[in-house]
PDB file of C-alpha atoms and ligand atoms in Angstrom:
ATOM      1  CA  MET A  26     135.425 118.523 137.007  1.00 97.00           C
ATOM      2  CA  VAL A  27     131.677 118.666 136.861  1.00 98.00           C
ATOM      3  CA  HIS A  28     129.775 120.969 139.213  1.00 98.00           C
ATOM      4  CA  PHE A  29     125.992 120.390 139.654  1.00 98.00           C
ATOM      5  CA  VAL A  30     124.482 123.719 140.573  1.00 98.00           C
ATOM      6  CA  GLY A  31     120.933 124.618 141.678  1.00 98.00           C
ATOM      7  CA  ALA A  32     119.770 127.679 139.766  1.00 98.00           C
ATOM      8  CA  GLY A  33     117.104 128.625 142.156  1.00 98.00           C
ATOM      9  CA  PRO A  34     113.410 129.055 141.248  1.00 98.00           C
ATOM     10  CA  GLY A  35     113.859 131.677 138.561  1.00 97.00           C
ATOM     11  CA  ALA A  36     115.015 135.140 139.791  1.00 97.00           C
ATOM     12  CA  ALA A  37     118.654 135.404 138.831  1.00 97.00           C
ATOM     13  CA  ASP A  38     119.748 136.803 142.066  1.00 98.00           C
ATOM     14  CA  LEU A  39     118.298 133.685 143.880  1.00 98.00           C
ATOM     15  CA  ILE A  40     121.244 131.488 142.838  1.00 98.00           C
ATOM     16  CA  THR A  41     123.753 130.985 145.659  1.00 98.00           C
ATOM     17  CA  LEU A  42     126.972 132.969 145.701  1.00 98.00           C
ATOM     18  CA  ARG A  43     128.852 129.727 145.307  1.00 98.00           C
ATOM     19  CA  GLY A  44     126.607 128.702 142.301  1.00 98.00           C
ATOM     20  CA  ALA A  45     127.169 132.201 140.728  1.00 98.00           C
ATOM     21  CA  GLU A  46     130.926 131.874 141.140  1.00 98.00           C
ATOM     22  CA  LEU A  47     131.113 128.423 139.474  1.00 98.00           C
ATOM     23  CA  LEU A  48     128.963 129.807 136.486  1.00 98.00           C
ATOM     24  CA  GLN A  49     131.338 132.708 136.023  1.00 98.00           C
ATOM     25  CA  GLN A  50     134.383 130.306 135.986  1.00 98.00           C
ATOM     26  CA  ALA A  51     132.812 127.439 133.876  1.00 98.00           C
ATOM     27  CA  ASP A  52     134.355 126.445 130.547  1.00 98.00           C
ATOM     28  CA  CYS A  53     131.107 124.791 129.660  1.00 98.00           C
ATOM     29  CA  ILE A  54     127.478 125.257 130.908  1.00 98.00           C
ATOM     30  CA  ILE A  55     124.698 122.626 130.328  1.00 98.00           C
ATOM     31  CA  TYR A  56     121.464 124.206 131.602  1.00 97.00           C
ATOM     32  CA  ALA A  57     118.052 122.614 132.094  1.00 95.00           C
ATOM     33  CA  GLY A  58     116.014 124.448 129.402  1.00 91.00           C
ATOM     34  CA  SER A  59     113.316 127.076 129.913  1.00 86.00           C
ATOM     35  CA  LEU A  60     113.090 126.676 133.773  1.00 91.00           C
ATOM     36  CA  VAL A  61     116.629 128.281 134.039  1.00 94.00           C
ATOM     37  CA  ASN A  62     116.679 132.076 133.846  1.00 95.00           C
ATOM     38  CA  PRO A  63     118.583 133.140 130.656  1.00 94.00           C
ATOM     39  CA  ALA A  64     119.953 135.982 132.757  1.00 95.00           C
ATOM     40  CA  LEU A  65     122.178 133.343 134.587  1.00 97.00           C
ATOM     41  CA  LEU A  66     123.740 132.324 131.207  1.00 97.00           C
ATOM     42  CA  ALA A  67     124.886 135.934 130.763  1.00 96.00           C
ATOM     43  CA  MET A  68     127.305 135.278 133.622  1.00 96.00           C
ATOM     44  CA  ALA A  69     129.326 132.851 131.577  1.00 97.00           C
ATOM     45  CA  LYS A  70     132.908 133.953 130.679  1.00 97.00           C
ATOM     46  CA  ASP A  71     133.957 134.525 127.028  1.00 97.00           C
ATOM     47  CA  GLY A  72     134.409 131.360 125.145  1.00 97.00           C
ATOM     48  CA  CYS A  73     132.258 129.239 127.465  1.00 98.00           C
ATOM     49  CA  SER A  74     130.269 126.712 125.473  1.00 98.00           C
ATOM     50  CA  VAL A  75     126.570 126.553 126.421  1.00 97.00           C
ATOM     51  CA  TYR A  76     124.160 123.755 125.877  1.00 97.00           C
ATOM     52  CA  ASN A  77     120.466 123.401 126.496  1.00 97.00           C
ATOM     53  CA  SER A  78     119.862 119.932 127.993  1.00 96.00           C
ATOM     54  CA  ALA A  79     116.050 120.075 127.059  1.00 95.00           C
ATOM     55  CA  GLU A  80     117.187 119.265 123.537  1.00 95.00           C
ATOM     56  CA  MET A  81     119.614 116.435 124.579  1.00 96.00           C
ATOM     57  CA  THR A  82     119.333 112.798 125.999  1.00 96.00           C
ATOM     58  CA  LEU A  83     121.119 111.686 129.039  1.00 96.00           C
ATOM     59  CA  GLU A  84     123.786 110.050 126.714  1.00 96.00           C
ATOM     60  CA  GLU A  85     124.323 113.349 124.913  1.00 97.00           C
ATOM     61  CA  VAL A  86     124.825 115.264 128.145  1.00 97.00           C
ATOM     62  CA  LEU A  87     127.252 112.650 129.256  1.00 97.00           C
ATOM     63  CA  ASP A  88     129.113 112.890 125.988  1.00 97.00           C
ATOM     64  CA  VAL A  89     129.667 116.607 126.480  1.00 98.00           C
ATOM     65  CA  LEU A  90     130.711 116.118 130.133  1.00 97.00           C
ATOM     66  CA  ARG A  91     133.245 113.486 129.080  1.00 97.00           C
ATOM     67  CA  ALA A  92     134.676 115.624 126.225  1.00 97.00           C
ATOM     68  CA  GLN A  93     135.009 118.608 128.442  1.00 98.00           C
ATOM     69  CA  GLU A  94     136.817 116.533 131.145  1.00 97.00           C
ATOM     70  CA  GLU A  95     139.232 115.229 128.643  1.00 97.00           C
ATOM     71  CA  GLN A  96     140.178 118.902 128.005  1.00 97.00           C
ATOM     72  CA  ARG A  97     140.412 119.307 131.733  1.00 97.00           C
ATOM     73  CA  HIS A  98     137.572 121.868 131.646  1.00 97.00           C
ATOM     74  CA  ASP A  99     135.143 122.675 134.308  1.00 98.00           C
ATOM     75  CA  THR A 100     131.478 122.172 133.404  1.00 98.00           C
ATOM     76  CA  VAL A 101     128.523 123.451 135.327  1.00 98.00           C
ATOM     77  CA  ARG A 102     125.448 121.292 135.004  1.00 98.00           C
ATOM     78  CA  LEU A 103     122.787 123.848 135.851  1.00 98.00           C
ATOM     79  CA  HIS A 104     119.479 122.565 137.266  1.00 97.00           C
ATOM     80  CA  THR A 105     116.381 124.443 138.154  1.00 97.00           C
ATOM     81  CA  GLY A 106     115.560 124.943 141.886  1.00 98.00           C
ATOM     82  CA  ASP A 107     117.599 122.489 143.822  1.00 98.00           C
ATOM     83  CA  ALA A 108     118.801 119.437 141.851  1.00 97.00           C
ATOM     84  CA  SER A 109     117.891 116.950 144.486  1.00 97.00           C
ATOM     85  CA  LEU A 110     114.144 117.244 143.623  1.00 97.00           C
ATOM     86  CA  TYR A 111     113.011 115.853 140.214  1.00 96.00           C
ATOM     87  CA  GLY A 112     116.435 116.821 138.891  1.00 95.00           C
ATOM     88  CA  ALA A 113     117.460 113.431 137.379  1.00 95.00           C
ATOM     89  CA  ILE A 114     121.025 114.034 138.837  1.00 96.00           C
ATOM     90  CA  ARG A 115     121.598 110.536 140.303  1.00 97.00           C
ATOM     91  CA  GLU A 116     121.698 108.959 136.914  1.00 96.00           C
ATOM     92  CA  GLN A 117     124.319 111.447 135.760  1.00 97.00           C
ATOM     93  CA  MET A 118     126.432 111.011 139.055  1.00 97.00           C
ATOM     94  CA  ASP A 119     126.342 107.202 138.767  1.00 97.00           C
ATOM     95  CA  VAL A 120     127.776 107.324 135.211  1.00 97.00           C
ATOM     96  CA  LEU A 121     130.398 110.015 136.230  1.00 97.00           C
ATOM     97  CA  ASP A 122     131.404 107.555 139.109  1.00 98.00           C
ATOM     98  CA  ARG A 123     131.848 104.742 136.569  1.00 97.00           C
ATOM     99  CA  MET A 124     133.933 107.048 134.232  1.00 96.00           C
ATOM    100  CA  GLY A 125     136.095 108.321 137.187  1.00 97.00           C
ATOM    101  CA  ILE A 126     135.046 111.928 136.658  1.00 97.00           C
ATOM    102  CA  ALA A 127     134.930 113.982 139.844  1.00 98.00           C
ATOM    103  CA  TYR A 128     131.781 116.150 140.641  1.00 98.00           C
ATOM    104  CA  ASP A 129     130.372 118.168 143.402  1.00 98.00           C
ATOM    105  CA  ASP A 130     126.844 119.464 143.956  1.00 98.00           C
ATOM    106  CA  THR A 131     125.886 123.174 144.999  1.00 98.00           C
ATOM    107  CA  PRO A 132     122.350 123.259 146.362  1.00 98.00           C
ATOM    108  CA  GLY A 133     119.878 125.854 145.197  1.00 98.00           C
ATOM    109  CA  VAL A 134     116.665 127.439 146.470  1.00 98.00           C
ATOM    110  CA  SER A 135     113.875 125.031 145.442  1.00 98.00           C
ATOM    111  CA  SER A 136     110.701 126.366 143.897  1.00 98.00           C
ATOM    112  CA  PHE A 137     108.763 125.091 146.919  1.00 98.00           C
ATOM    113  CA  CYS A 138     110.673 127.677 149.007  1.00 98.00           C
ATOM    114  CA  GLY A 139     110.059 130.270 146.357  1.00 98.00           C
ATOM    115  CA  ALA A 140     106.307 129.491 146.394  1.00 98.00           C
ATOM    116  CA  ALA A 141     106.105 129.941 150.148  1.00 98.00           C
ATOM    117  CA  ALA A 142     107.975 133.247 149.916  1.00 98.00           C
ATOM    118  CA  ALA A 143     105.428 134.440 147.250  1.00 98.00           C
ATOM    119  CA  LEU A 144     102.560 133.508 149.487  1.00 97.00           C
ATOM    120  CA  GLY A 145     104.104 134.793 152.783  1.00 97.00           C
ATOM    121  CA  ALA A 146     103.463 131.153 154.239  1.00 97.00           C
ATOM    122  CA  GLU A 147     105.026 129.106 156.688  1.00 97.00           C
ATOM    123  CA  TYR A 148     104.618 125.329 156.073  1.00 98.00           C
ATOM    124  CA  THR A 149     105.325 124.330 159.557  1.00 97.00           C
ATOM    125  CA  LEU A 150     102.882 125.976 161.836  1.00 96.00           C
ATOM    126  CA  PRO A 151     102.887 124.838 165.460  1.00 94.00           C
ATOM    127  CA  GLY A 152      99.514 123.102 166.207  1.00 94.00           C
ATOM    128  CA  ILE A 153      98.687 122.879 162.461  1.00 96.00           C
ATOM    129  CA  SER A 154     101.263 120.837 160.784  1.00 96.00           C
ATOM    130  CA  GLN A 155     104.969 120.038 161.496  1.00 97.00           C
ATOM    131  CA  THR A 156     105.348 118.010 158.138  1.00 98.00           C
ATOM    132  CA  VAL A 157     105.730 119.003 154.513  1.00 98.00           C
ATOM    133  CA  ILE A 158     104.908 116.337 151.941  1.00 98.00           C
ATOM    134  CA  ILE A 159     106.700 116.912 148.596  1.00 98.00           C
ATOM    135  CA  THR A 160     105.238 114.823 145.799  1.00 98.00           C
ATOM    136  CA  ARG A 161     103.666 114.794 142.350  1.00 97.00           C
ATOM    137  CA  MET A 162     100.832 113.068 140.530  1.00 95.00           C
ATOM    138  CA  ALA A 163     101.698 110.004 138.532  1.00 91.00           C
ATOM    139  CA  GLY A 164     102.215 111.078 134.868  1.00 87.00           C
ATOM    140  CA  ARG A 165     104.492 109.388 132.334  1.00 88.00           C
ATOM    141  CA  THR A 166     106.748 108.827 135.351  1.00 91.00           C
ATOM    142  CA  PRO A 167     104.886 106.509 137.682  1.00 93.00           C
ATOM    143  CA  VAL A 168     104.592 107.088 141.416  1.00 94.00           C
ATOM    144  CA  PRO A 169     104.609 103.936 143.786  1.00 95.00           C
ATOM    145  CA  GLU A 170     101.118 102.956 144.805  1.00 93.00           C
ATOM    146  CA  ARG A 171     101.896 103.509 148.563  1.00 94.00           C
ATOM    147  CA  GLU A 172     102.716 107.165 147.692  1.00 96.00           C
ATOM    148  CA  SER A 173      99.491 107.800 145.765  1.00 95.00           C
ATOM    149  CA  LEU A 174      98.175 111.296 146.309  1.00 96.00           C
ATOM    150  CA  ARG A 175      95.116 109.995 148.062  1.00 96.00           C
ATOM    151  CA  ALA A 176      97.284 107.930 150.477  1.00 96.00           C
ATOM    152  CA  LEU A 177      99.548 110.950 151.243  1.00 97.00           C
ATOM    153  CA  ALA A 178      96.537 113.320 151.619  1.00 97.00           C
ATOM    154  CA  SER A 179      95.301 110.967 154.523  1.00 97.00           C
ATOM    155  CA  HIS A 180      97.735 112.778 156.704  1.00 97.00           C
ATOM    156  CA  GLY A 181      96.242 116.285 156.293  1.00 97.00           C
ATOM    157  CA  ALA A 182      99.823 117.756 156.512  1.00 98.00           C
ATOM    158  CA  SER A 183     101.094 120.565 154.582  1.00 98.00           C
ATOM    159  CA  MET A 184     101.666 119.437 150.961  1.00 98.00           C
ATOM    160  CA  VAL A 185     103.491 120.698 147.881  1.00 98.00           C
ATOM    161  CA  ILE A 186     102.718 118.980 144.457  1.00 98.00           C
ATOM    162  CA  PHE A 187     105.248 119.398 141.815  1.00 98.00           C
ATOM    163  CA  LEU A 188     104.823 118.572 137.911  1.00 97.00           C
ATOM    164  CA  SER A 189     100.966 118.213 138.170  1.00 97.00           C
ATOM    165  CA  ALA A 190      99.615 121.564 137.204  1.00 97.00           C
ATOM    166  CA  GLY A 191      98.295 119.962 133.906  1.00 97.00           C
ATOM    167  CA  LEU A 192      96.291 117.466 135.953  1.00 97.00           C
ATOM    168  CA  LEU A 193      94.331 119.753 138.338  1.00 98.00           C
ATOM    169  CA  PRO A 194      90.798 117.910 138.137  1.00 97.00           C
ATOM    170  CA  ALA A 195      92.543 114.702 138.966  1.00 97.00           C
ATOM    171  CA  VAL A 196      94.551 116.175 141.694  1.00 97.00           C
ATOM    172  CA  GLN A 197      91.408 117.721 143.303  1.00 98.00           C
ATOM    173  CA  GLN A 198      89.691 114.357 143.184  1.00 97.00           C
ATOM    174  CA  GLU A 199      92.606 112.556 144.919  1.00 97.00           C
ATOM    175  CA  LEU A 200      93.114 115.224 147.582  1.00 98.00           C
ATOM    176  CA  LEU A 201      89.433 114.979 148.536  1.00 98.00           C
ATOM    177  CA  LYS A 202      89.773 111.220 149.062  1.00 97.00           C
ATOM    178  CA  GLY A 203      92.225 111.997 151.899  1.00 94.00           C
ATOM    179  CA  ALA A 204      91.872 114.223 154.994  1.00 96.00           C
ATOM    180  CA  TYR A 205      91.332 117.488 153.056  1.00 98.00           C
ATOM    181  CA  THR A 206      87.802 118.905 152.500  1.00 98.00           C
ATOM    182  CA  GLU A 207      86.453 121.293 149.831  1.00 98.00           C
ATOM    183  CA  GLN A 208      87.105 124.036 152.188  1.00 98.00           C
ATOM    184  CA  THR A 209      90.872 123.197 152.867  1.00 98.00           C
ATOM    185  CA  PRO A 210      92.898 126.154 151.743  1.00 98.00           C
ATOM    186  CA  ALA A 211      95.020 125.543 148.631  1.00 98.00           C
ATOM    187  CA  ALA A 212      97.114 127.829 146.254  1.00 98.00           C
ATOM    188  CA  LEU A 213      98.601 127.756 142.728  1.00 98.00           C
ATOM    189  CA  VAL A 214     101.942 129.354 142.265  1.00 98.00           C
ATOM    190  CA  TYR A 215     103.012 129.847 138.725  1.00 98.00           C
ATOM    191  CA  LYS A 216     106.608 130.772 137.887  1.00 98.00           C
ATOM    192  CA  ALA A 217     107.447 131.683 141.510  1.00 98.00           C
ATOM    193  CA  SER A 218     110.117 134.625 141.669  1.00 98.00           C
ATOM    194  CA  TRP A 219     109.870 135.239 137.761  1.00 97.00           C
ATOM    195  CA  PRO A 220     108.397 138.664 136.632  1.00 96.00           C
ATOM    196  CA  GLU A 221     105.402 136.793 135.283  1.00 96.00           C
ATOM    197  CA  GLU A 222     104.845 135.020 138.745  1.00 98.00           C
ATOM    198  CA  LYS A 223     101.017 134.387 139.459  1.00 98.00           C
ATOM    199  CA  VAL A 224      99.698 133.545 142.917  1.00 98.00           C
ATOM    200  CA  VAL A 225      96.196 132.057 143.044  1.00 98.00           C
ATOM    201  CA  ARG A 226      94.565 131.411 146.365  1.00 98.00           C
ATOM    202  CA  CYS A 227      91.693 128.970 146.463  1.00 98.00           C
ATOM    203  CA  THR A 228      90.469 125.940 148.192  1.00 98.00           C
ATOM    204  CA  VAL A 229      90.788 122.235 147.339  1.00 98.00           C
ATOM    205  CA  GLY A 230      87.139 122.443 146.158  1.00 98.00           C
ATOM    206  CA  THR A 231      87.942 125.286 143.581  1.00 98.00           C
ATOM    207  CA  LEU A 232      91.540 124.104 142.663  1.00 98.00           C
ATOM    208  CA  ALA A 233      90.731 122.854 139.137  1.00 98.00           C
ATOM    209  CA  CYS A 234      88.316 125.662 138.398  1.00 98.00           C
ATOM    210  CA  CYS A 235      90.688 128.452 139.400  1.00 97.00           C
ATOM    211  CA  GLY A 236      93.503 126.834 137.533  1.00 97.00           C
ATOM    212  CA  GLU A 237      91.397 126.742 134.278  1.00 97.00           C
ATOM    213  CA  GLN A 238      90.250 130.328 134.813  1.00 97.00           C
ATOM    214  CA  GLN A 239      93.917 131.537 135.160  1.00 96.00           C
ATOM    215  CA  GLY A 240      95.206 129.373 132.356  1.00 96.00           C
ATOM    216  CA  ILE A 241      97.691 127.637 134.595  1.00 97.00           C
ATOM    217  CA  THR A 242      98.752 124.281 133.095  1.00 95.00           C
ATOM    218  CA  LYS A 243     102.521 124.110 133.774  1.00 95.00           C
ATOM    219  CA  THR A 244     105.494 125.673 135.712  1.00 96.00           C
ATOM    220  CA  ALA A 245     103.361 125.991 138.684  1.00 98.00           C
ATOM    221  CA  LEU A 246     103.194 124.263 142.170  1.00 98.00           C
ATOM    222  CA  ILE A 247     100.105 123.275 144.039  1.00 98.00           C
ATOM    223  CA  LEU A 248     100.153 124.051 147.702  1.00 98.00           C
ATOM    224  CA  VAL A 249      97.568 122.396 150.079  1.00 98.00           C
ATOM    225  CA  GLY A 250      96.887 122.598 153.770  1.00 98.00           C
ATOM    226  CA  ASP A 251      95.559 124.790 156.622  1.00 97.00           C
ATOM    227  CA  PHE A 252      98.926 126.577 157.011  1.00 97.00           C
ATOM    228  CA  LEU A 253      97.707 128.687 154.014  1.00 97.00           C
ATOM    229  CA  GLN A 254      94.937 130.346 155.927  1.00 91.00           C
ATOM    230  CA  THR A 255      94.604 129.634 159.585  1.00 80.00           C
ATOM    231  CA  THR A 256      95.105 132.130 162.339  1.00 82.00           C
ATOM    232  CA  ASP A 257      94.615 129.382 164.705  1.00 84.00           C
ATOM    233  CA  TYR A 258      98.137 128.203 165.135  1.00 89.00           C
ATOM    234  CA  GLU A 259     100.168 128.208 168.411  1.00 88.00           C
ATOM    235  CA  ARG A 260     103.066 130.520 169.124  1.00 84.00           C
ATOM    236  CA  SER A 261     106.472 129.026 168.763  1.00 86.00           C
ATOM    237  CA  LYS A 262     108.190 127.850 171.967  1.00 86.00           C
ATOM    238  CA  LEU A 263     111.506 129.186 170.817  1.00 85.00           C
ATOM    239  CA  TYR A 264     110.515 132.900 171.099  1.00 88.00           C
ATOM    240  CA  ASP A 265     108.118 132.373 174.033  1.00 87.00           C
ATOM    241  CA  PRO A 266     109.190 134.594 177.045  1.00 87.00           C
ATOM    242  CA  ALA A 267     108.427 131.832 179.438  1.00 86.00           C
ATOM    243  CA  PHE A 268     110.516 129.137 177.632  1.00 88.00           C
ATOM    244  CA  THR A 269     114.197 128.684 178.555  1.00 89.00           C
ATOM    245  CA  THR A 270     116.613 127.658 175.799  1.00 87.00           C
ATOM    246  CA  GLU A 271     120.352 127.035 175.685  1.00 88.00           C
ATOM    247  CA  TYR A 272     120.774 130.843 174.857  1.00 88.00           C
ATOM    248  CA  ARG A 273     118.038 132.588 176.760  1.00 87.00           C
ATOM    249  CA  LYS A 274     116.596 132.181 180.262  1.00 90.00           C
ATOM    250  CA  GLY A 275     112.769 132.171 180.283  1.00 89.00           C
ATOM    251  CA  HIS A 276     110.809 134.124 182.846  1.00 85.00           C
ATOM    252  CA  LYS A 277     107.103 134.185 183.868  1.00 73.00           C
ATOM    253  CA  GLU A 278     105.199 137.298 182.835  1.00 61.00           C
TER     254      GLU A 278
HETATM  255  N1  LIG B  12     114.420 120.868 140.958  1.00 64.98           N
HETATM  256  C1  LIG B  12     113.205 121.938 140.779  1.00 64.98           C
HETATM  257  C2  LIG B  12     112.051 121.058 140.415  1.00 64.98           C
HETATM  258  C3  LIG B  12     112.128 120.571 139.067  1.00 64.98           C
HETATM  259  S1  LIG B  12     110.685 119.656 138.393  1.00 64.98           S
HETATM  260  C4  LIG B  12     113.027 122.545 142.191  1.00 64.98           C
HETATM  261  O1  LIG B  12     113.751 122.201 143.215  1.00 64.98           O
HETATM  262  O2  LIG B  12     112.152 123.377 142.192  1.00 64.98           O
HETATM  263  C5  LIG B  12     109.849 121.055 137.522  1.00 64.98           C
HETATM  264  C6  LIG B  12     108.570 121.370 138.296  1.00 64.98           C
HETATM  265  O3  LIG B  12     108.959 122.287 139.406  1.00 64.98           O
HETATM  266  C7  LIG B  12     107.630 122.241 137.438  1.00 64.98           C
HETATM  267  O4  LIG B  12     106.657 121.478 136.767  1.00 64.98           O
HETATM  268  C8  LIG B  12     106.874 122.992 138.584  1.00 64.98           C
HETATM  269  O5  LIG B  12     105.968 122.082 139.176  1.00 64.98           O
HETATM  270  C9  LIG B  12     108.080 123.213 139.501  1.00 64.98           C
HETATM  271  N2  LIG B  12     108.706 124.549 139.384  1.00 64.98           N
HETATM  272  C10 LIG B  12     109.937 124.775 139.075  1.00 64.98           C
HETATM  273  N3  LIG B  12     110.189 126.163 139.063  1.00 64.98           N
HETATM  274  C11 LIG B  12     109.080 126.662 139.437  1.00 64.98           C
HETATM  275  C12 LIG B  12     108.715 128.136 139.793  1.00 64.98           C
HETATM  276  N4  LIG B  12     109.585 129.085 139.615  1.00 64.98           N
HETATM  277  N5  LIG B  12     107.394 128.140 140.233  1.00 64.98           N
HETATM  278  C13 LIG B  12     106.600 127.329 140.387  1.00 64.98           C
HETATM  279  N6  LIG B  12     106.874 126.016 140.123  1.00 64.98           N
HETATM  280  C14 LIG B  12     108.066 125.699 139.608  1.00 64.98           C
END
């Protein structure tokens, strides 16, 4: 059987308990290159075969999955963060379906959660934004025109931009064509939860310049929105003394 597993954002102890158990039991591990912490590979049992998918094509990965299955082995396909975001799992799952090979998927802590934790941030502040837009700049992988950064930026929502740290000047320009201003808070989080993590707080107007000063060109997330700085948010209803919920009776002060 094939187990897709989210490795988490980097720190080895941010994998789930289920993911760790699957790693320890695996006969074969195919991991997604440098974004997966090597410490996780140390969990492998003796005799486990380990492959780095950064050096492989989809066909080569599938060949290994098929060969392991023929030996009735369990393979962990270890993806960074959570595999459902920019993980290229669907194309693997579709072929496994056609080959009749069973698989399951264990979620992981995505780097966008790791980045918020590094910043002590909450994406969904009442009165500020109740929406998180997860996207990327078009690179060699195109982005549909209706999802262009400037179109998404028109909402002024909390935003997390993956795979775009090498394109900061263009990102900055696009964001300014939406609802954000030069003063809108922004941040760069490099290698969230790794020992070499770097957190850079800036504004949309200083994004490119700060990235250049800090030498950040990859393995980073760009976060944008008022959630990063405001003190002007509303209190939650859930914990408001006057608010009655299914579990607690509200009372007037
Ligand atoms: N599935 C992964 C994303 C894979 S795409 C997830 O859920 O996080 C790879 C991109 O993710 C990188 O270019 C970078 O933008 C981001 N990324 C992955 N790990 C990161 C980390 N620890 N810190 C900051 N960004 C990270």
